Amino acid sequence: GQSLEQPSEVTAVEGAIVQINCTYQTSGFYGLSWYQQHDGGAPTFLSYNALDGLEETGRFSSFLSRSDSYGYLLLQELQMKDSASYFCAVRKGNYQLIWGAGTKLIIKP
Amino acid sequence: SAVISQKPSRDICQRGTSLTIQCQVDSQVTMMFWYRQQPGQSLTLIATANQGSEATYESGFVIDKFPISRPNLTFSTLTVSNMSPEDSSIYLCSVAKTGASSTDTQYFGPGTRLTVL
């Protein structure tokens, strides 16, 4: 089967750091992506890891360990506008994405 | 990047009718995808629509219920046929930007919010 697991909800304080984990089991794997979706909005791309290690883009970083079938999204210096749902997704062949259930990030002042 | 528009943005339909959703991209793309998303839920891939070939449907979705057209590299339509209240959802189209410098990004349209009464 194919599945991705991520926490359903994470709460953090403005200015803090938060890590959202994702574990996956898929029959094919080309890379792990992260998307952000605000309520009522469309998903927007954040990062993509095809190889092991850390990718950094501004306040956001993403990590992948293919041997552990595990990745995480790290958000630093949290801002209220970061309140959203975050999805991990595994890229299969033909560029199809298999999506996790999503993690709702709640940020408190 | 890619800018994607969808029409209609929302609609309320009667059961038994059909609705065609249009997806327009500002650049030529090979791969286009149609998703369904219930509010607060994850995205479920309906089908992959590549220009010049028949759409490929995921398990649980059939062409008779969700016919797709892909007449050129910038446009696609998804029809939701013989609708029932269970078809109430947000329908999203997306495109994949590929190539040597690609990071396997998918860009999404704003979605079509469908309510079936």
PDB file of C-alpha atoms in Angstrom:
ATOM      1  CA  GLY A   1       0.000   0.000   0.000  1.00  0.00           C
ATOM      2  CA  GLN A   2       0.879   3.638  -0.121  1.00  0.00           C
ATOM      3  CA  SER A   3       0.592   5.911   2.869  1.00  0.00           C
ATOM      4  CA  LEU A   4       2.016   9.050   4.364  1.00  0.00           C
ATOM      5  CA  GLU A   5       1.695   9.919   8.027  1.00  0.00           C
ATOM      6  CA  GLN A   6       1.957  13.361   9.520  1.00  0.00           C
ATOM      7  CA  PRO A   7       0.513  14.862  12.709  1.00  0.00           C
ATOM      8  CA  SER A   8      -2.981  16.229  12.332  1.00  0.00           C
ATOM      9  CA  GLU A   9      -2.295  19.381  14.305  1.00  0.00           C
ATOM     10  CA  VAL A  10       0.653  21.266  15.753  1.00  0.00           C
ATOM     11  CA  THR A  11       0.532  24.335  17.990  1.00  0.00           C
ATOM     12  CA  ALA A  12       3.390  26.790  18.402  1.00  0.00           C
ATOM     13  CA  VAL A  13       4.080  30.305  19.604  1.00  0.00           C
ATOM     14  CA  GLU A  14       4.851  33.245  17.346  1.00  0.00           C
ATOM     15  CA  GLY A  15       8.602  33.623  16.884  1.00  0.00           C
ATOM     16  CA  ALA A  16       9.315  29.996  17.794  1.00  0.00           C
ATOM     17  CA  ILE A  17      10.505  27.052  15.687  1.00  0.00           C
ATOM     18  CA  VAL A  18       8.271  24.138  14.745  1.00  0.00           C
ATOM     19  CA  GLN A  19       8.985  20.829  13.025  1.00  0.00           C
ATOM     20  CA  ILE A  20       6.359  18.862  11.109  1.00  0.00           C
ATOM     21  CA  ASN A  21       7.289  15.231  10.531  1.00  0.00           C
ATOM     22  CA  CYS A  22       6.263  12.966   7.678  1.00  0.00           C
ATOM     23  CA  THR A  23       6.823   9.245   7.282  1.00  0.00           C
ATOM     24  CA  TYR A  24       5.923   7.427   4.123  1.00  0.00           C
ATOM     25  CA  GLN A  25       5.422   3.999   2.653  1.00  0.00           C
ATOM     26  CA  THR A  26       5.153   3.962  -1.126  1.00  0.00           C
ATOM     27  CA  SER A  27       5.856   1.518  -3.908  1.00  0.00           C
ATOM     28  CA  GLY A  28       7.816   4.120  -5.840  1.00  0.00           C
ATOM     29  CA  PHE A  29       9.695   7.179  -4.661  1.00  0.00           C
ATOM     30  CA  TYR A  30      11.235  10.055  -6.553  1.00  0.00           C
ATOM     31  CA  GLY A  31      11.117  12.752  -3.908  1.00  0.00           C
ATOM     32  CA  LEU A  32       9.257  14.369  -1.014  1.00  0.00           C
ATOM     33  CA  SER A  33       7.473  17.681  -1.432  1.00  0.00           C
ATOM     34  CA  TRP A  34       5.887  20.089   1.012  1.00  0.00           C
ATOM     35  CA  TYR A  35       2.947  22.346   0.276  1.00  0.00           C
ATOM     36  CA  GLN A  36       1.227  25.060   2.279  1.00  0.00           C
ATOM     37  CA  GLN A  37      -2.492  25.692   2.095  1.00  0.00           C
ATOM     38  CA  HIS A  38      -4.324  28.530   3.806  1.00  0.00           C
ATOM     39  CA  ASP A  39      -8.025  28.154   4.523  1.00  0.00           C
ATOM     40  CA  GLY A  40      -9.966  28.718   1.319  1.00  0.00           C
ATOM     41  CA  GLY A  41      -6.806  28.856  -0.758  1.00  0.00           C
ATOM     42  CA  ALA A  42      -4.978  26.580  -3.144  1.00  0.00           C
ATOM     43  CA  PRO A  43      -1.904  24.572  -2.159  1.00  0.00           C
ATOM     44  CA  THR A  44       1.375  26.362  -2.821  1.00  0.00           C
ATOM     45  CA  PHE A  45       4.747  24.702  -3.208  1.00  0.00           C
ATOM     46  CA  LEU A  46       7.286  25.096  -0.405  1.00  0.00           C
ATOM     47  CA  SER A  47      10.110  22.639  -0.990  1.00  0.00           C
ATOM     48  CA  TYR A  48      11.209  19.400  -2.603  1.00  0.00           C
ATOM     49  CA  ASN A  49      13.832  16.852  -1.526  1.00  0.00           C
ATOM     50  CA  ALA A  50      14.990  14.170  -3.925  1.00  0.00           C
ATOM     51  CA  LEU A  51      18.211  13.387  -2.073  1.00  0.00           C
ATOM     52  CA  ASP A  52      19.040  12.897   1.592  1.00  0.00           C
ATOM     53  CA  GLY A  53      19.814  16.004   3.544  1.00  0.00           C
ATOM     54  CA  LEU A  54      18.570  19.453   4.331  1.00  0.00           C
ATOM     55  CA  GLU A  55      17.217  22.028   1.892  1.00  0.00           C
ATOM     56  CA  GLU A  56      16.900  25.583   3.140  1.00  0.00           C
ATOM     57  CA  THR A  57      14.687  28.293   1.684  1.00  0.00           C
ATOM     58  CA  GLY A  58      14.515  31.360   3.861  1.00  0.00           C
ATOM     59  CA  ARG A  59      12.675  30.602   7.101  1.00  0.00           C
ATOM     60  CA  PHE A  60      11.654  27.160   5.834  1.00  0.00           C
ATOM     61  CA  SER A  61      13.860  24.069   5.671  1.00  0.00           C
ATOM     62  CA  SER A  62      13.064  20.528   4.645  1.00  0.00           C
ATOM     63  CA  PHE A  63      14.911  17.333   5.436  1.00  0.00           C
ATOM     64  CA  LEU A  64      14.822  13.875   3.896  1.00  0.00           C
ATOM     65  CA  SER A  65      16.184  10.498   4.944  1.00  0.00           C
ATOM     66  CA  ARG A  66      15.356   7.957   2.266  1.00  0.00           C
ATOM     67  CA  SER A  67      16.717   5.051   4.310  1.00  0.00           C
ATOM     68  CA  ASP A  68      14.258   5.913   7.100  1.00  0.00           C
ATOM     69  CA  SER A  69      11.395   6.888   4.734  1.00  0.00           C
ATOM     70  CA  TYR A  70      11.178  10.060   6.775  1.00  0.00           C
ATOM     71  CA  GLY A  71      11.225  13.759   6.250  1.00  0.00           C
ATOM     72  CA  TYR A  72      10.353  16.938   8.060  1.00  0.00           C
ATOM     73  CA  LEU A  73       9.537  20.560   7.428  1.00  0.00           C
ATOM     74  CA  LEU A  74      11.129  23.075   9.771  1.00  0.00           C
ATOM     75  CA  LEU A  75       9.630  26.516  10.126  1.00  0.00           C
ATOM     76  CA  GLN A  76      11.653  29.161  11.954  1.00  0.00           C
ATOM     77  CA  GLU A  77      10.729  32.577  13.338  1.00  0.00           C
ATOM     78  CA  LEU A  78       7.073  31.706  13.120  1.00  0.00           C
ATOM     79  CA  GLN A  79       4.709  34.439  12.043  1.00  0.00           C
ATOM     80  CA  MET A  80       0.945  34.540  12.369  1.00  0.00           C
ATOM     81  CA  LYS A  81       0.664  34.309   8.573  1.00  0.00           C
ATOM     82  CA  ASP A  82       2.250  30.848   8.785  1.00  0.00           C
ATOM     83  CA  SER A  83      -0.994  29.539  10.268  1.00  0.00           C
ATOM     84  CA  ALA A  84      -2.109  27.091   7.592  1.00  0.00           C
ATOM     85  CA  SER A  85      -2.238  23.413   6.718  1.00  0.00           C
ATOM     86  CA  TYR A  86       0.986  21.770   5.584  1.00  0.00           C
ATOM     87  CA  PHE A  87       0.999  18.706   3.370  1.00  0.00           C
ATOM     88  CA  CYS A  88       3.818  16.328   2.599  1.00  0.00           C
ATOM     89  CA  ALA A  89       3.559  14.515  -0.717  1.00  0.00           C
ATOM     90  CA  VAL A  90       5.571  11.777  -2.357  1.00  0.00           C
ATOM     91  CA  ARG A  91       6.326  12.090  -6.047  1.00  0.00           C
ATOM     92  CA  LYS A  92       5.794   8.917  -8.011  1.00  0.00           C
ATOM     93  CA  GLY A  93       6.283   8.215 -11.660  1.00  0.00           C
ATOM     94  CA  ASN A  94       4.647  10.526 -14.195  1.00  0.00           C
ATOM     95  CA  TYR A  95       5.022  13.343 -11.664  1.00  0.00           C
ATOM     96  CA  GLN A  96       1.959  12.205  -9.734  1.00  0.00           C
ATOM     97  CA  LEU A  97       1.830  13.167  -6.075  1.00  0.00           C
ATOM     98  CA  ILE A  98       0.526  11.029  -3.241  1.00  0.00           C
ATOM     99  CA  TRP A  99      -0.545  13.347  -0.419  1.00  0.00           C
ATOM    100  CA  GLY A 100      -0.457  13.095   3.336  1.00  0.00           C
ATOM    101  CA  ALA A 101      -3.527  14.013   5.362  1.00  0.00           C
ATOM    102  CA  GLY A 102      -2.110  17.404   6.241  1.00  0.00           C
ATOM    103  CA  THR A 103      -0.977  19.098   9.452  1.00  0.00           C
ATOM    104  CA  LYS A 104      -2.861  22.103  10.717  1.00  0.00           C
ATOM    105  CA  LEU A 105      -0.403  24.571  12.228  1.00  0.00           C
ATOM    106  CA  ILE A 106      -1.892  26.822  14.884  1.00  0.00           C
ATOM    107  CA  ILE A 107       0.214  29.765  15.948  1.00  0.00           C
ATOM    108  CA  LYS A 108      -0.489  31.607  19.159  1.00  0.00           C
ATOM    109  CA  PRO A 109       0.708  35.123  19.906  1.00  0.00           C
TER     110      PRO A 109
ATOM    111  CA  SER B   1       6.052  29.358 -12.396  1.00  0.00           C
ATOM    112  CA  ALA B   2       2.569  29.009 -13.830  1.00  0.00           C
ATOM    113  CA  VAL B   3      -0.602  31.000 -13.373  1.00  0.00           C
ATOM    114  CA  ILE B   4      -3.762  28.929 -13.492  1.00  0.00           C
ATOM    115  CA  SER B   5      -7.366  30.053 -13.632  1.00  0.00           C
ATOM    116  CA  GLN B   6     -10.475  27.969 -13.144  1.00  0.00           C
ATOM    117  CA  LYS B   7     -14.075  28.559 -14.076  1.00  0.00           C
ATOM    118  CA  PRO B   8     -16.482  28.594 -12.365  1.00  0.00           C
ATOM    119  CA  SER B   9     -15.073  29.497  -8.967  1.00  0.00           C
ATOM    120  CA  ARG B  10     -18.141  28.018  -7.327  1.00  0.00           C
ATOM    121  CA  ASP B  11     -21.495  26.592  -8.280  1.00  0.00           C
ATOM    122  CA  ILE B  12     -24.592  25.109  -6.729  1.00  0.00           C
ATOM    123  CA  CYS B  13     -26.139  22.364  -8.817  1.00  0.00           C
ATOM    124  CA  GLN B  14     -29.101  20.034  -8.691  1.00  0.00           C
ATOM    125  CA  ARG B  15     -28.569  16.305  -8.424  1.00  0.00           C
ATOM    126  CA  GLY B  16     -28.610  14.477 -11.725  1.00  0.00           C
ATOM    127  CA  THR B  17     -27.121  17.371 -13.670  1.00  0.00           C
ATOM    128  CA  SER B  18     -23.562  17.807 -14.957  1.00  0.00           C
ATOM    129  CA  LEU B  19     -21.013  20.571 -14.509  1.00  0.00           C
ATOM    130  CA  THR B  20     -17.953  21.257 -16.633  1.00  0.00           C
ATOM    131  CA  ILE B  21     -14.997  22.927 -14.949  1.00  0.00           C
ATOM    132  CA  GLN B  22     -12.465  24.747 -17.081  1.00  0.00           C
ATOM    133  CA  CYS B  23      -8.764  25.108 -16.325  1.00  0.00           C
ATOM    134  CA  GLN B  24      -6.586  27.597 -18.216  1.00  0.00           C
ATOM    135  CA  VAL B  25      -2.786  27.880 -17.847  1.00  0.00           C
ATOM    136  CA  ASP B  26      -0.694  30.867 -18.880  1.00  0.00           C
ATOM    137  CA  SER B  27       2.004  28.697 -20.440  1.00  0.00           C
ATOM    138  CA  GLN B  28       2.264  25.415 -22.293  1.00  0.00           C
ATOM    139  CA  VAL B  29       2.516  22.409 -20.000  1.00  0.00           C
ATOM    140  CA  THR B  30       2.502  18.721 -20.725  1.00  0.00           C
ATOM    141  CA  MET B  31       1.178  17.400 -17.458  1.00  0.00           C
ATOM    142  CA  MET B  32      -2.067  18.496 -15.908  1.00  0.00           C
ATOM    143  CA  PHE B  33      -3.835  16.928 -12.950  1.00  0.00           C
ATOM    144  CA  TRP B  34      -7.337  17.075 -11.530  1.00  0.00           C
ATOM    145  CA  TYR B  35      -7.879  16.716  -7.772  1.00  0.00           C
ATOM    146  CA  ARG B  36     -10.783  16.662  -5.377  1.00  0.00           C
ATOM    147  CA  GLN B  37     -10.550  18.018  -1.851  1.00  0.00           C
ATOM    148  CA  GLN B  38     -13.136  18.018   0.888  1.00  0.00           C
ATOM    149  CA  PRO B  39     -12.814  21.017   3.245  1.00  0.00           C
ATOM    150  CA  GLY B  40     -10.271  20.227   5.920  1.00  0.00           C
ATOM    151  CA  GLN B  41      -9.156  17.060   4.142  1.00  0.00           C
ATOM    152  CA  SER B  42      -6.280  16.032   1.941  1.00  0.00           C
ATOM    153  CA  LEU B  43      -6.142  16.105  -1.840  1.00  0.00           C
ATOM    154  CA  THR B  44      -7.268  13.083  -3.821  1.00  0.00           C
ATOM    155  CA  LEU B  45      -6.001  12.703  -7.364  1.00  0.00           C
ATOM    156  CA  ILE B  46      -8.816  12.068  -9.840  1.00  0.00           C
ATOM    157  CA  ALA B  47      -6.849  11.779 -13.068  1.00  0.00           C
ATOM    158  CA  THR B  48      -3.791  12.823 -15.018  1.00  0.00           C
ATOM    159  CA  ALA B  49      -4.508  14.624 -18.284  1.00  0.00           C
ATOM    160  CA  ASN B  50      -1.645  14.833 -20.732  1.00  0.00           C
ATOM    161  CA  GLN B  51      -2.139  16.467 -24.092  1.00  0.00           C
ATOM    162  CA  GLY B  52      -2.364  14.026 -26.943  1.00  0.00           C
ATOM    163  CA  SER B  53      -3.361  11.004 -24.902  1.00  0.00           C
ATOM    164  CA  GLU B  54      -6.321   9.686 -22.991  1.00  0.00           C
ATOM    165  CA  ALA B  55      -6.604  10.771 -19.383  1.00  0.00           C
ATOM    166  CA  THR B  56      -5.400   8.267 -16.802  1.00  0.00           C
ATOM    167  CA  TYR B  57      -7.831   7.764 -13.915  1.00  0.00           C
ATOM    168  CA  GLU B  58      -7.003   6.774 -10.352  1.00  0.00           C
ATOM    169  CA  SER B  59      -8.699   3.944  -8.562  1.00  0.00           C
ATOM    170  CA  GLY B  60     -12.273   4.854  -7.709  1.00  0.00           C
ATOM    171  CA  PHE B  61     -12.696   7.343 -10.539  1.00  0.00           C
ATOM    172  CA  VAL B  62     -14.078   6.468 -13.975  1.00  0.00           C
ATOM    173  CA  ILE B  63     -14.291   8.271 -17.276  1.00  0.00           C
ATOM    174  CA  ASP B  64     -18.079   8.038 -17.482  1.00  0.00           C
ATOM    175  CA  LYS B  65     -18.414   9.978 -14.243  1.00  0.00           C
ATOM    176  CA  PHE B  66     -15.494  12.393 -14.744  1.00  0.00           C
ATOM    177  CA  PRO B  67     -14.818  12.853 -18.469  1.00  0.00           C
ATOM    178  CA  ILE B  68     -11.783  14.996 -19.169  1.00  0.00           C
ATOM    179  CA  SER B  69     -10.726  16.887 -22.268  1.00  0.00           C
ATOM    180  CA  ARG B  70      -7.237  18.180 -23.002  1.00  0.00           C
ATOM    181  CA  PRO B  71      -7.415  19.804 -26.436  1.00  0.00           C
ATOM    182  CA  ASN B  72      -4.106  21.696 -26.186  1.00  0.00           C
ATOM    183  CA  LEU B  73      -1.166  22.424 -23.897  1.00  0.00           C
ATOM    184  CA  THR B  74      -2.827  25.294 -22.022  1.00  0.00           C
ATOM    185  CA  PHE B  75      -6.384  24.100 -21.392  1.00  0.00           C
ATOM    186  CA  SER B  76      -8.371  21.248 -19.897  1.00  0.00           C
ATOM    187  CA  THR B  77     -11.892  20.561 -18.716  1.00  0.00           C
ATOM    188  CA  LEU B  78     -13.278  18.190 -16.111  1.00  0.00           C
ATOM    189  CA  THR B  79     -16.957  17.291 -16.189  1.00  0.00           C
ATOM    190  CA  VAL B  80     -18.719  15.982 -13.116  1.00  0.00           C
ATOM    191  CA  SER B  81     -21.592  13.945 -14.528  1.00  0.00           C
ATOM    192  CA  ASN B  82     -24.912  12.893 -13.063  1.00  0.00           C
ATOM    193  CA  MET B  83     -24.073  14.645  -9.834  1.00  0.00           C
ATOM    194  CA  SER B  84     -25.118  13.569  -6.374  1.00  0.00           C
ATOM    195  CA  PRO B  85     -24.609  15.329  -3.023  1.00  0.00           C
ATOM    196  CA  GLU B  86     -21.540  13.125  -2.479  1.00  0.00           C
ATOM    197  CA  ASP B  87     -19.840  15.004  -5.321  1.00  0.00           C
ATOM    198  CA  SER B  88     -19.923  18.218  -3.293  1.00  0.00           C
ATOM    199  CA  SER B  89     -16.273  19.156  -2.948  1.00  0.00           C
ATOM    200  CA  ILE B  90     -13.534  21.491  -4.114  1.00  0.00           C
ATOM    201  CA  TYR B  91     -12.104  20.533  -7.484  1.00  0.00           C
ATOM    202  CA  LEU B  92      -8.565  21.663  -8.251  1.00  0.00           C
ATOM    203  CA  CYS B  93      -6.491  21.506 -11.377  1.00  0.00           C
ATOM    204  CA  SER B  94      -2.731  21.610 -11.244  1.00  0.00           C
ATOM    205  CA  VAL B  95       0.189  21.493 -13.641  1.00  0.00           C
ATOM    206  CA  ALA B  96       3.656  20.059 -13.210  1.00  0.00           C
ATOM    207  CA  LYS B  97       6.654  22.030 -14.342  1.00  0.00           C
ATOM    208  CA  THR B  98       9.316  19.604 -15.422  1.00  0.00           C
ATOM    209  CA  GLY B  99      12.765  19.835 -16.934  1.00  0.00           C
ATOM    210  CA  ALA B 100      16.417  19.823 -15.968  1.00  0.00           C
ATOM    211  CA  SER B 101      16.038  22.734 -13.585  1.00  0.00           C
ATOM    212  CA  SER B 102      12.674  21.651 -12.265  1.00  0.00           C
ATOM    213  CA  THR B 103      12.134  20.931  -8.616  1.00  0.00           C
ATOM    214  CA  ASP B 104       9.060  18.897  -9.389  1.00  0.00           C
ATOM    215  CA  THR B 105       6.735  21.706  -8.495  1.00  0.00           C
ATOM    216  CA  GLN B 106       3.021  21.523  -9.030  1.00  0.00           C
ATOM    217  CA  TYR B 107       1.088  24.747  -9.419  1.00  0.00           C
ATOM    218  CA  PHE B 108      -2.565  24.840  -8.521  1.00  0.00           C
ATOM    219  CA  GLY B 109      -5.569  26.711  -9.730  1.00  0.00           C
ATOM    220  CA  PRO B 110      -7.786  28.481  -7.177  1.00  0.00           C
ATOM    221  CA  GLY B 111     -10.299  25.637  -7.183  1.00  0.00           C
ATOM    222  CA  THR B 112     -13.980  25.228  -7.970  1.00  0.00           C
ATOM    223  CA  ARG B 113     -16.272  24.845  -4.967  1.00  0.00           C
ATOM    224  CA  LEU B 114     -19.156  22.602  -5.978  1.00  0.00           C
ATOM    225  CA  THR B 115     -22.290  22.083  -3.926  1.00  0.00           C
ATOM    226  CA  VAL B 116     -24.836  19.530  -5.099  1.00  0.00           C
ATOM    227  CA  LEU B 117     -28.326  19.728  -3.642  1.00  0.00           C
TER     228      LEU B 117
END
